[in-house]
Tab-separated table of C-alpha atoms in Angstrom:
chain	number	residue	atom	x	y	z
A	1	MET	CA	60.164	-28.580	4.233
A	2	THR	CA	61.046	-29.112	0.484
A	3	THR	CA	58.324	-30.411	-2.054
A	4	ALA	CA	60.962	-30.746	-5.027
A	5	PRO	CA	60.575	-34.279	-5.497
A	6	THR	CA	56.685	-34.051	-6.163
A	7	ARG	CA	57.052	-33.252	-9.917
A	8	THR	CA	54.591	-35.929	-10.923
A	9	GLU	CA	51.100	-35.011	-11.286
A	10	GLY	CA	47.763	-36.892	-12.062
A	11	ARG	CA	49.101	-40.111	-10.426
A	12	ARG	CA	47.069	-41.964	-7.823
A	13	LEU	CA	48.128	-42.641	-4.506
A	14	THR	CA	49.249	-46.380	-3.795
A	15	GLY	CA	49.549	-48.372	-0.910
A	16	HIS	CA	49.037	-52.041	0.683
A	17	LEU	CA	46.798	-51.231	3.756
A	18	GLY	CA	44.529	-54.103	4.659
A	19	PRO	CA	41.447	-53.958	6.866
A	20	VAL	CA	43.603	-53.931	10.120
A	21	GLY	CA	45.792	-50.959	8.936
A	22	ILE	CA	42.736	-48.925	7.845
A	23	VAL	CA	40.686	-49.741	10.997
A	24	PHE	CA	43.923	-48.475	12.927
A	25	MET	CA	43.735	-45.161	11.090
A	26	VAL	CA	40.098	-44.747	11.771
A	27	VAL	CA	39.739	-46.058	15.201
A	28	ALA	CA	42.505	-43.631	16.006
A	29	ALA	CA	40.803	-40.902	14.456
A	30	ALA	CA	37.917	-41.768	16.851
A	31	ALA	CA	40.494	-41.178	19.842
A	32	PRO	CA	38.760	-43.870	22.075
A	33	LEU	CA	40.539	-42.570	25.583
A	34	THR	CA	39.876	-39.062	24.569
A	35	VAL	CA	36.248	-39.874	24.248
A	36	ILE	CA	35.990	-41.763	27.211
A	37	GLY	CA	37.690	-38.825	29.180
A	38	GLY	CA	35.748	-36.228	27.842
A	39	ASN	CA	32.555	-37.452	25.969
A	40	MET	CA	31.576	-39.835	28.765
A	41	PRO	CA	31.377	-37.380	31.689
A	42	LEU	CA	29.430	-34.896	29.447
A	43	ALA	CA	26.921	-37.661	28.063
A	44	MET	CA	26.594	-38.679	31.967
A	45	GLY	CA	26.712	-35.406	33.760
A	46	LEU	CA	24.340	-33.815	31.198
A	47	GLY	CA	22.424	-36.722	29.793
A	48	ASN	CA	21.127	-39.468	31.306
A	49	GLY	CA	23.556	-40.750	34.043
A	50	ALA	CA	23.879	-44.376	34.298
A	51	GLY	CA	21.952	-44.973	31.135
A	52	ALA	CA	24.862	-43.343	29.080
A	53	PRO	CA	26.049	-46.714	27.955
A	54	MET	CA	22.571	-46.947	25.727
A	55	GLY	CA	23.453	-43.390	24.086
A	56	PHE	CA	26.594	-44.994	22.667
A	57	LEU	CA	24.838	-48.176	21.493
A	58	ILE	CA	22.231	-46.088	19.846
A	59	ALA	CA	24.607	-44.078	18.131
A	60	ALA	CA	26.547	-47.140	16.985
A	61	LEU	CA	23.251	-48.652	15.730
A	62	VAL	CA	22.379	-45.338	13.736
A	63	LEU	CA	25.851	-45.291	11.978
A	64	LEU	CA	25.714	-49.052	11.390
A	65	VAL	CA	22.586	-48.549	9.520
A	66	PHE	CA	24.383	-45.710	7.530
A	67	SER	CA	27.241	-47.703	6.595
A	68	VAL	CA	24.898	-50.384	4.797
A	69	GLY	CA	24.480	-48.027	1.809
A	70	PHE	CA	27.668	-46.332	2.293
A	71	VAL	CA	29.556	-49.573	1.431
A	72	THR	CA	26.833	-50.820	-0.957
A	73	MET	CA	27.785	-47.854	-3.127
A	74	THR	CA	31.461	-48.202	-2.823
A	75	PRO	CA	31.973	-50.073	-6.161
A	76	HIS	CA	30.028	-47.378	-8.099
A	77	VAL	CA	32.377	-44.718	-6.509
A	78	PRO	CA	35.880	-45.697	-8.052
A	79	GLU	CA	37.468	-42.597	-6.055
A	80	ALA	CA	38.908	-41.866	-2.953
A	81	GLY	CA	36.853	-39.162	-1.873
A	82	ALA	CA	34.421	-40.481	0.562
A	83	PHE	CA	31.409	-38.089	1.167
A	84	PHE	CA	32.443	-35.777	-1.830
A	85	SER	CA	32.720	-38.646	-4.069
A	86	TYR	CA	29.391	-40.421	-3.056
A	87	VAL	CA	27.399	-37.199	-3.203
A	88	THR	CA	28.628	-36.344	-6.519
A	89	VAL	CA	27.618	-39.665	-8.006
A	90	GLY	CA	24.255	-39.558	-6.380
A	91	LEU	CA	23.448	-35.950	-6.357
A	92	GLY	CA	25.525	-34.338	-8.934
A	93	GLU	CA	28.602	-32.132	-9.062
A	94	ARG	CA	27.110	-28.830	-7.633
A	95	MET	CA	25.878	-30.478	-4.396
A	96	GLY	CA	29.375	-32.716	-4.405
A	97	LYS	CA	31.239	-29.521	-4.317
A	98	GLY	CA	29.209	-28.342	-1.562
A	99	ILE	CA	29.746	-31.353	0.604
A	100	ALA	CA	33.460	-31.179	-0.062
A	101	VAL	CA	33.481	-27.697	1.482
A	102	VAL	CA	31.596	-29.033	4.585
A	103	ALA	CA	34.087	-31.962	4.977
A	104	LEU	CA	36.941	-29.644	4.809
A	105	ILE	CA	35.538	-27.471	7.472
A	106	ALA	CA	34.624	-30.161	9.811
A	107	TYR	CA	37.868	-32.158	9.382
A	108	THR	CA	39.832	-28.991	9.765
A	109	ALA	CA	37.609	-27.879	12.772
A	110	ILE	CA	38.003	-31.012	14.655
A	111	GLN	CA	41.864	-31.180	13.912
A	112	ILE	CA	42.170	-28.023	15.367
A	113	GLY	CA	40.145	-28.565	18.401
A	114	ILE	CA	42.548	-31.570	19.156
A	115	TYR	CA	45.522	-29.252	18.652
A	116	GLY	CA	44.158	-27.297	21.364
A	117	TYR	CA	42.983	-29.950	23.644
A	118	ILE	CA	46.638	-31.396	23.246
A	119	GLY	CA	48.225	-28.370	23.963
A	120	TRP	CA	46.389	-27.859	27.040
A	121	ALA	CA	46.769	-31.538	28.279
A	122	ILE	CA	50.586	-31.527	27.838
A	123	ASN	CA	50.838	-28.443	30.003
A	124	ASP	CA	48.644	-29.838	32.423
A	125	THR	CA	50.831	-32.906	32.940
A	126	VAL	CA	53.988	-31.086	32.944
A	127	ILE	CA	52.493	-28.855	35.737
A	128	HIS	CA	51.373	-32.077	37.583
A	129	TYR	CA	54.778	-33.431	37.747
A	130	GLY	CA	56.277	-30.247	39.044
A	131	GLY	CA	57.581	-28.627	35.623
A	132	PRO	CA	57.244	-24.902	34.406
A	133	VAL	CA	53.679	-23.383	33.014
A	134	ILE	CA	54.440	-22.901	29.242
A	135	PRO	CA	51.597	-21.537	26.815
A	136	TRP	CA	49.547	-24.170	25.405
A	137	PRO	CA	50.591	-23.080	21.848
A	138	VAL	CA	54.167	-24.008	22.467
A	139	TYR	CA	53.028	-27.731	22.871
A	140	SER	CA	50.577	-27.675	20.089
A	141	PHE	CA	53.191	-26.472	17.588
A	142	ALA	CA	55.665	-29.092	18.754
A	143	VAL	CA	53.115	-31.775	17.914
A	144	LEU	CA	52.147	-30.493	14.683
A	145	ALA	CA	55.689	-30.556	13.906
A	146	VAL	CA	55.961	-34.185	14.402
A	147	VAL	CA	52.491	-34.454	12.502
A	148	ALA	CA	53.830	-32.628	9.630
A	149	VAL	CA	56.763	-34.953	9.217
A	150	LEU	CA	54.811	-38.373	9.485
A	151	GLY	CA	52.004	-36.975	7.231
A	152	TYR	CA	54.389	-36.007	4.540
A	153	ARG	CA	55.677	-39.639	4.166
A	154	HIS	CA	54.230	-42.802	3.260
A	155	ILE	CA	50.813	-43.661	4.476
A	156	ASP	CA	52.095	-46.917	5.963
A	157	LEU	CA	54.636	-45.214	8.174
A	158	SER	CA	51.285	-43.342	9.899
A	159	ALA	CA	49.579	-46.629	10.084
A	160	LYS	CA	52.341	-48.126	12.065
A	161	VAL	CA	52.668	-45.207	14.567
A	162	LEU	CA	49.240	-45.288	15.044
A	163	GLY	CA	48.731	-49.071	15.296
A	164	VAL	CA	51.365	-48.906	18.188
A	165	ALA	CA	49.647	-45.867	19.912
A	166	LEU	CA	46.293	-47.438	19.415
A	167	ALA	CA	47.173	-51.025	20.974
A	168	LEU	CA	48.620	-49.498	23.922
A	169	GLU	CA	45.729	-46.907	24.436
A	170	ILE	CA	43.113	-49.967	23.987
A	171	GLY	CA	45.166	-52.415	26.103
A	172	ILE	CA	45.150	-50.149	29.233
A	173	VAL	CA	41.554	-49.540	28.939
A	174	VAL	CA	40.868	-53.192	28.629
A	175	VAL	CA	42.676	-53.818	31.716
A	176	LEU	CA	40.835	-50.901	33.534
A	177	ASP	CA	37.635	-52.344	32.377
A	178	VAL	CA	38.292	-55.950	33.686
A	179	VAL	CA	39.387	-54.480	37.107
A	180	MET	CA	36.202	-52.294	37.352
A	181	VAL	CA	33.781	-55.041	36.770
A	182	ALA	CA	35.818	-57.235	39.039
A	183	ASN	CA	35.925	-54.871	41.731
A	184	PRO	CA	32.398	-53.412	41.264
A	185	GLY	CA	30.935	-50.456	43.402
A	186	PRO	CA	28.174	-50.474	46.089
A	187	ALA	CA	25.502	-51.940	43.565
A	188	GLY	CA	27.545	-54.638	42.256
A	189	VAL	CA	27.844	-55.894	38.461
A	190	SER	CA	24.636	-53.919	37.759
A	191	LEU	CA	22.865	-53.907	34.365
A	192	ALA	CA	20.859	-50.897	35.322
A	193	SER	CA	22.355	-48.969	32.368
A	194	PHE	CA	20.388	-51.037	29.841
A	195	ASP	CA	16.995	-50.949	31.930
A	196	PRO	CA	14.479	-48.769	29.856
A	197	ALA	CA	13.521	-46.795	33.129
A	198	VAL	CA	17.043	-45.752	33.543
A	199	PHE	CA	18.265	-44.932	30.022
A	200	THR	CA	15.043	-42.873	29.242
A	201	SER	CA	15.693	-40.922	32.446
A	202	GLY	CA	17.340	-37.697	32.204
A	203	THR	CA	18.223	-36.605	28.551
A	204	ILE	CA	19.120	-39.645	26.453
A	205	GLY	CA	19.352	-37.304	23.612
A	206	ILE	CA	22.371	-35.462	24.970
A	207	ALA	CA	23.862	-39.031	25.553
A	208	ILE	CA	23.317	-39.992	21.874
A	209	LEU	CA	24.746	-36.400	20.895
A	210	PHE	CA	27.959	-36.984	22.775
A	211	ALA	CA	28.359	-40.363	21.784
A	212	LEU	CA	27.908	-39.268	18.060
A	213	THR	CA	30.692	-36.729	18.384
A	214	GLY	CA	32.818	-39.690	19.329
A	215	PHE	CA	32.689	-41.700	15.938
A	216	ILE	CA	33.766	-38.482	13.703
A	217	GLY	CA	36.065	-40.096	11.243
A	218	PHE	CA	34.983	-43.388	11.319
A	219	GLU	CA	33.850	-43.012	7.608
A	220	SER	CA	37.219	-41.863	6.358
A	221	THR	CA	37.775	-45.645	5.521
A	222	ALA	CA	36.622	-44.495	1.904
A	223	VAL	CA	39.318	-41.703	1.659
A	224	PHE	CA	41.876	-44.458	1.881
A	225	ARG	CA	40.612	-46.751	-0.973
A	226	ASP	CA	43.797	-45.787	-3.525
A	227	GLU	CA	45.958	-47.039	-0.739
A	228	ALA	CA	44.019	-50.210	0.098
A	229	ARG	CA	45.260	-53.617	-0.948
A	230	ASP	CA	41.823	-54.533	-2.350
A	231	PRO	CA	39.445	-51.631	-2.204
A	232	GLN	CA	36.361	-53.722	-3.005
A	233	ARG	CA	36.754	-56.014	-0.225
A	234	THR	CA	38.924	-53.882	2.317
A	235	ILE	CA	36.792	-50.671	2.352
A	236	PRO	CA	33.266	-52.481	3.436
A	237	ARG	CA	35.401	-54.686	5.885
A	238	ALA	CA	36.918	-51.801	7.379
A	239	THR	CA	33.946	-49.457	7.666
A	240	TYR	CA	31.972	-52.327	9.368
A	241	ALA	CA	34.974	-53.020	11.616
A	242	ALA	CA	35.557	-49.378	12.519
A	243	VAL	CA	31.997	-48.889	13.574
A	244	ILE	CA	31.314	-52.219	15.571
A	245	LEU	CA	34.636	-51.819	17.401
A	246	ILE	CA	34.223	-47.976	18.408
A	247	GLY	CA	30.757	-48.847	19.538
A	248	ALA	CA	31.740	-51.933	21.357
A	249	PHE	CA	34.526	-50.172	22.946
A	250	TYR	CA	32.670	-47.354	24.108
A	251	ALA	CA	29.494	-48.736	25.440
A	252	THR	CA	31.549	-51.248	27.179
A	253	THR	CA	33.653	-48.891	29.092
A	254	VAL	CA	31.097	-46.439	30.001
A	255	TRP	CA	29.124	-49.260	31.238
A	256	ALA	CA	32.215	-50.486	33.345
A	257	PHE	CA	32.807	-47.140	34.751
A	258	VAL	CA	29.007	-47.347	35.949
A	259	VAL	CA	29.831	-50.613	37.718
A	260	ALA	CA	32.733	-49.390	39.314
A	261	ILE	CA	31.319	-46.168	40.646
A	262	GLY	CA	27.574	-47.384	41.071
A	263	PRO	CA	24.378	-46.354	39.203
A	264	ASP	CA	23.199	-43.929	41.833
A	265	GLN	CA	26.343	-42.110	41.883
A	266	VAL	CA	27.882	-41.999	38.542
A	267	GLY	CA	25.894	-38.946	37.413
A	268	ALA	CA	26.909	-36.762	40.441
A	269	VAL	CA	30.532	-37.981	39.753
A	270	ALA	CA	30.370	-37.097	36.269
A	271	GLN	CA	28.988	-33.618	36.863
A	272	ARG	CA	31.794	-32.765	39.717
A	273	THR	CA	34.202	-33.583	36.464
A	274	LEU	CA	32.314	-31.119	34.553
A	275	ASP	CA	32.609	-28.656	37.433
A	276	GLY	CA	36.117	-29.136	37.389
A	277	GLU	CA	36.395	-30.582	40.905
A	278	GLY	CA	37.724	-33.840	39.884
A	279	ASN	CA	38.438	-36.120	36.657
A	280	MET	CA	36.317	-39.165	36.454
A	281	LEU	CA	38.633	-40.859	34.141
A	282	LEU	CA	41.925	-40.320	35.841
A	283	ASP	CA	40.423	-40.452	39.651
A	284	THR	CA	38.486	-43.625	39.023
A	285	THR	CA	41.774	-45.084	37.308
A	286	GLY	CA	43.727	-44.178	40.553
A	287	ASP	CA	41.355	-45.939	42.782
A	288	MET	CA	41.515	-48.879	40.403
A	289	LEU	CA	45.066	-49.403	39.312
A	290	GLY	CA	46.702	-47.226	41.800
A	291	THR	CA	49.088	-44.197	41.164
A	292	VAL	CA	51.204	-45.870	38.315
A	293	GLY	CA	48.121	-46.826	36.578
A	294	ARG	CA	46.845	-43.339	36.665
A	295	ASP	CA	50.225	-41.895	35.184
A	296	ILE	CA	50.151	-44.457	32.640
A	297	VAL	CA	46.586	-43.428	31.470
A	298	ASN	CA	47.423	-39.993	31.429
A	299	VAL	CA	50.341	-40.641	29.309
A	300	LEU	CA	48.098	-42.636	27.106
A	301	LEU	CA	45.493	-39.922	26.915
A	302	LEU	CA	48.386	-37.608	25.271
A	303	THR	CA	49.333	-40.408	22.531
A	304	SER	CA	45.363	-40.792	22.092
A	305	LEU	CA	45.298	-37.103	21.229
A	306	PHE	CA	48.314	-37.382	19.088
A	307	ALA	CA	47.018	-40.416	17.124
A	308	CYS	CA	43.831	-38.475	16.806
A	309	VAL	CA	45.108	-35.497	14.984
A	310	LEU	CA	47.732	-37.372	13.030
A	311	SER	CA	44.865	-39.543	11.509
A	312	PHE	CA	42.710	-36.237	10.877
A	313	HIS	CA	45.982	-34.717	9.263
A	314	ASN	CA	45.974	-37.587	6.800
A	315	VAL	CA	42.402	-37.566	6.164
A	316	ILE	CA	42.340	-33.752	5.143
A	317	ALA	CA	45.371	-34.056	3.261
A	318	ARG	CA	43.766	-36.832	0.820
A	319	TYR	CA	40.592	-34.745	0.653
A	320	GLN	CA	42.402	-31.935	-0.599
A	321	PHE	CA	44.387	-34.328	-3.074
A	322	VAL	CA	41.113	-35.744	-4.433
A	323	LEU	CA	39.342	-32.413	-5.036
A	324	ALA	CA	42.398	-30.906	-6.935
A	325	GLY	CA	42.469	-33.949	-9.226
A	326	LYS	CA	38.668	-33.041	-9.947
A	327	GLY	CA	39.688	-29.529	-10.464
A	328	LEU	CA	37.930	-28.065	-7.456
A	329	LEU	CA	41.204	-27.054	-5.735
A	330	PRO	CA	44.641	-25.674	-7.353
A	331	ALA	CA	46.252	-28.718	-9.328
A	332	ARG	CA	49.460	-28.706	-7.353
A	333	LEU	CA	47.642	-30.185	-4.216
A	334	ALA	CA	47.096	-33.178	-6.765
A	335	LYS	CA	50.852	-34.068	-6.941
A	336	VAL	CA	52.200	-37.289	-5.356
A	337	HIS	CA	55.578	-37.770	-4.000
A	338	GLU	CA	57.876	-39.921	-6.269
A	339	ARG	CA	59.694	-41.528	-3.270
A	340	HIS	CA	57.029	-41.487	-0.463
A	341	GLU	CA	54.100	-41.884	-2.847
A	342	SER	CA	52.266	-39.670	-0.459
A	343	PRO	CA	50.044	-36.253	-1.085
A	344	SER	CA	53.014	-34.665	0.161
A	345	PHE	CA	52.305	-30.908	-1.152
A	346	SER	CA	48.598	-31.218	0.034
A	347	SER	CA	50.101	-32.329	3.381
A	348	VAL	CA	52.321	-29.415	3.672
A	349	VAL	CA	49.531	-27.263	2.882
A	350	GLN	CA	47.520	-28.603	5.587
A	351	THR	CA	50.421	-28.038	8.074
A	352	LEU	CA	50.396	-24.518	7.020
A	353	THR	CA	46.685	-24.152	7.513
A	354	ALA	CA	46.549	-25.566	10.810
A	355	THR	CA	49.550	-23.478	12.007
A	356	VAL	CA	47.888	-20.285	10.841
A	357	ILE	CA	44.652	-21.179	12.591
A	358	ILE	CA	46.205	-22.103	15.788
A	359	ALA	CA	48.706	-18.931	15.749
A	360	VAL	CA	45.375	-16.743	15.415
A	361	LEU	CA	43.713	-18.423	17.996
A	362	ALA	CA	46.761	-18.131	20.410
A	363	LEU	CA	47.168	-14.342	19.440
A	364	LEU	CA	43.460	-13.914	20.535
A	365	GLY	CA	44.064	-15.394	23.736
A	366	ILE	CA	41.121	-18.025	23.237
A	367	ASP	CA	41.139	-20.627	26.094
A	368	PRO	CA	42.278	-24.062	24.509
A	369	LEU	CA	39.391	-26.279	26.191
A	370	VAL	CA	36.160	-24.387	26.096
A	371	GLY	CA	37.260	-21.807	23.276
A	372	VAL	CA	39.282	-23.840	20.852
A	373	PHE	CA	38.123	-27.566	21.813
A	374	GLY	CA	34.683	-26.967	22.532
A	375	SER	CA	33.708	-24.590	19.910
A	376	MET	CA	35.667	-26.403	17.073
A	377	ALA	CA	34.059	-30.109	18.249
A	378	GLY	CA	30.631	-28.461	17.912
A	379	VAL	CA	31.190	-26.974	14.290
A	380	ALA	CA	32.666	-30.541	13.098
A	381	THR	CA	29.702	-32.320	14.828
A	382	VAL	CA	27.218	-30.340	12.967
A	383	GLY	CA	29.460	-30.890	9.594
A	384	MET	CA	30.067	-34.520	10.080
A	385	VAL	CA	26.180	-35.240	10.733
A	386	THR	CA	25.356	-33.149	7.724
A	387	LEU	CA	27.787	-35.123	5.611
A	388	MET	CA	26.413	-38.425	6.686
A	389	LEU	CA	22.762	-37.234	6.134
A	390	THR	CA	23.547	-36.059	2.611
A	391	THR	CA	25.364	-39.114	1.770
A	392	SER	CA	22.545	-41.486	2.803
A	393	ILE	CA	20.258	-39.334	0.537
A	394	ALA	CA	22.821	-39.449	-2.384
A	395	VAL	CA	22.812	-43.374	-1.819
A	396	LEU	CA	19.224	-43.776	-1.905
A	397	VAL	CA	18.829	-41.478	-4.899
A	398	PHE	CA	21.214	-43.316	-6.670
A	399	PHE	CA	19.867	-46.646	-6.322
A	400	VAL	CA	16.644	-45.504	-7.392
A	401	ARG	CA	17.617	-43.755	-10.379
A	402	GLU	CA	20.012	-46.641	-11.388
A	403	ARG	CA	17.886	-49.649	-10.021
A	404	GLU	CA	17.558	-51.412	-13.667
A	405	ARG	CA	21.424	-51.011	-14.304
A	406	VAL	CA	22.991	-51.853	-10.997
A	407	GLY	CA	20.461	-54.112	-9.251
A	408	GLY	CA	20.919	-54.823	-5.775
A	409	ARG	CA	18.825	-55.921	-2.769
A	410	LEU	CA	15.946	-53.979	-1.350
A	411	TRP	CA	17.662	-53.823	1.957
A	412	THR	CA	20.917	-52.295	0.998
A	413	THR	CA	19.967	-49.919	-1.587
A	414	ARG	CA	16.512	-48.941	-0.300
A	415	VAL	CA	15.323	-49.675	3.146
A	416	ALA	CA	18.646	-49.094	4.744
A	417	PRO	CA	19.505	-45.826	3.648
A	418	ALA	CA	16.141	-44.640	3.961
A	419	ILE	CA	16.505	-45.682	7.835
A	420	ALA	CA	19.679	-43.900	8.081
A	421	VAL	CA	18.190	-40.718	6.809
A	422	ALA	CA	15.401	-40.703	9.333
A	423	GLY	CA	17.859	-41.611	12.061
A	424	LEU	CA	20.304	-38.829	10.863
A	425	LEU	CA	17.793	-36.375	10.716
A	426	ALA	CA	16.872	-37.206	14.259
A	427	SER	CA	20.595	-36.866	15.061
A	428	LEU	CA	21.045	-33.430	13.600
A	429	TRP	CA	17.889	-32.150	15.435
A	430	LEU	CA	19.556	-33.331	18.954
A	431	VAL	CA	22.832	-31.971	18.068
A	432	LEU	CA	21.277	-28.427	17.030
A	433	SER	CA	18.977	-28.270	19.671
A	434	ASN	CA	21.580	-28.899	22.379
A	435	PHE	CA	24.232	-27.199	20.667
A	436	THR	CA	25.102	-24.687	23.598
A	437	LEU	CA	25.971	-27.885	25.473
A	438	VAL	CA	28.452	-28.921	22.890
A	439	THR	CA	30.324	-25.502	22.708
A	440	GLY	CA	30.002	-24.102	26.134
A	441	GLY	CA	29.262	-20.773	24.541
A	442	SER	CA	26.345	-18.537	24.474
A	443	ALA	CA	23.399	-18.934	22.416
A	444	THR	CA	24.480	-16.346	19.858
A	445	LEU	CA	28.219	-17.777	19.531
A	446	SER	CA	26.522	-21.295	19.174
A	447	THR	CA	24.327	-20.028	16.560
A	448	VAL	CA	27.070	-18.505	14.431
A	449	LEU	CA	29.461	-21.631	14.831
A	450	ALA	CA	26.400	-24.083	13.925
A	451	ALA	CA	26.155	-22.027	10.730
A	452	ILE	CA	29.535	-22.497	9.679
A	453	PRO	CA	29.143	-25.741	7.827
A	454	PHE	CA	25.836	-24.702	6.423
A	455	VAL	CA	27.437	-21.450	5.057
A	456	GLY	CA	30.425	-23.719	3.760
A	457	LEU	CA	27.529	-26.223	1.808
A	458	VAL	CA	26.015	-22.809	0.087
A	459	ILE	CA	29.241	-21.423	-1.075
A	460	GLY	CA	30.453	-24.638	-2.422
A	461	PHE	CA	27.234	-25.074	-4.225
A	462	LEU	CA	27.026	-21.820	-5.768
A	463	ALA	CA	30.791	-21.678	-6.637
A	464	TRP	CA	30.376	-24.759	-8.800
A	465	ARG	CA	31.775	-24.786	-12.188
A	466	PRO	CA	31.948	-27.686	-14.740
A	467	SER	CA	34.704	-30.261	-14.369
A	468	ARG	CA	35.553	-34.029	-15.205
A	469	SER	CA	32.700	-35.514	-13.423
A	470	LEU	CA	32.415	-38.780	-11.241
A	471	SER	CA	30.727	-41.777	-13.435
A	472	PRO	CA	29.466	-44.912	-11.651
A	473	THR	CA	31.291	-47.896	-12.855
A	474	ASN	CA	29.351	-50.215	-15.176
């Protein structure tokens, strides 16, 4: 793929994305159908069974409180770098560079994990319909090629592709939710999921953990600020909308599955899925919507995975673009394509990085689900919670330090960020204390994987050198 047209350097990305377009990008990254098919059985089977919907609501509440400080600080961070930019303004360049490394690790990890998952899922689908057995990396590389083309071009094209995929994905799940509630299981339309005696039974912490992993990518609204129509209004609206929509979608759908299967049976059904003796999403869909409905959901699960990996590709390319513009990565990554107005060279580098990592994992014979998706999702979860925690601390420090100059309401500048810090500390403890459940590996392997984001933070922190710093706006 040629990069000849990318001679212009030092330009900002441009675009006309509104709140809806950015929300499409963000919700697609959260991969709603993928979460329902994967995270939901884990939250129910290993966590608190019928009480799992509350885990998703609690996770959404924590992230909504986090978003208050995040969007309040947006006008004072006039660069599209998300966590890196916010932490740099609040805690300084040294910590900002460390967080930039953590962000790259987290986003790359989840993207590689999804490539493994989609390679396995496509092969499983082909076999289900009588096709040949083809190694998962072949499908992963085919998907990667399509993502490379879309990521190289203007962001509006990716937004349109993601919009169509997401509309179909959410549409079929809404239909499924309505049918499940209209045809309840033996307990009828039960609200037991929201009974404290139910959602506090079992291990609600595990339900919250897997709910949090389902929100990865929601904060990337700030990454697209240069391509937003009106960043000061678009980014806050998109951030709040993304958290609320994702949280409501997850909680409602998980509850609908509880209603369809029954509060007393749903935990056992989820556990059978984890044991490989069934598929909670597809089997229930087959019961409710028939064979055709099951086939449609199966196909949309694949489009959900594709939308997810495309969205993360765009996020990583823009992170690299911003870091290069700050002198923290090679300057060529900060070039803008003259015709597509995209970070084209950064996109190409991101494609090559993913290609190399997938090739290495394939040559090592790593299982695409447990080995690739499970372990990479674990690394990403630790990284993302660490990023949000550090960002909340940066927001709090910034508004305390600059209170006389920038002002602001007590709730949005002090109280909400402080609550977010406490909630995210608790979330990080939940993730680390249950990390083997996320990765599916041994304690030793899980410890090594969990340490990767922290090692990245230290490396970035120690490798700091003075550069053109971010400054708050006046």
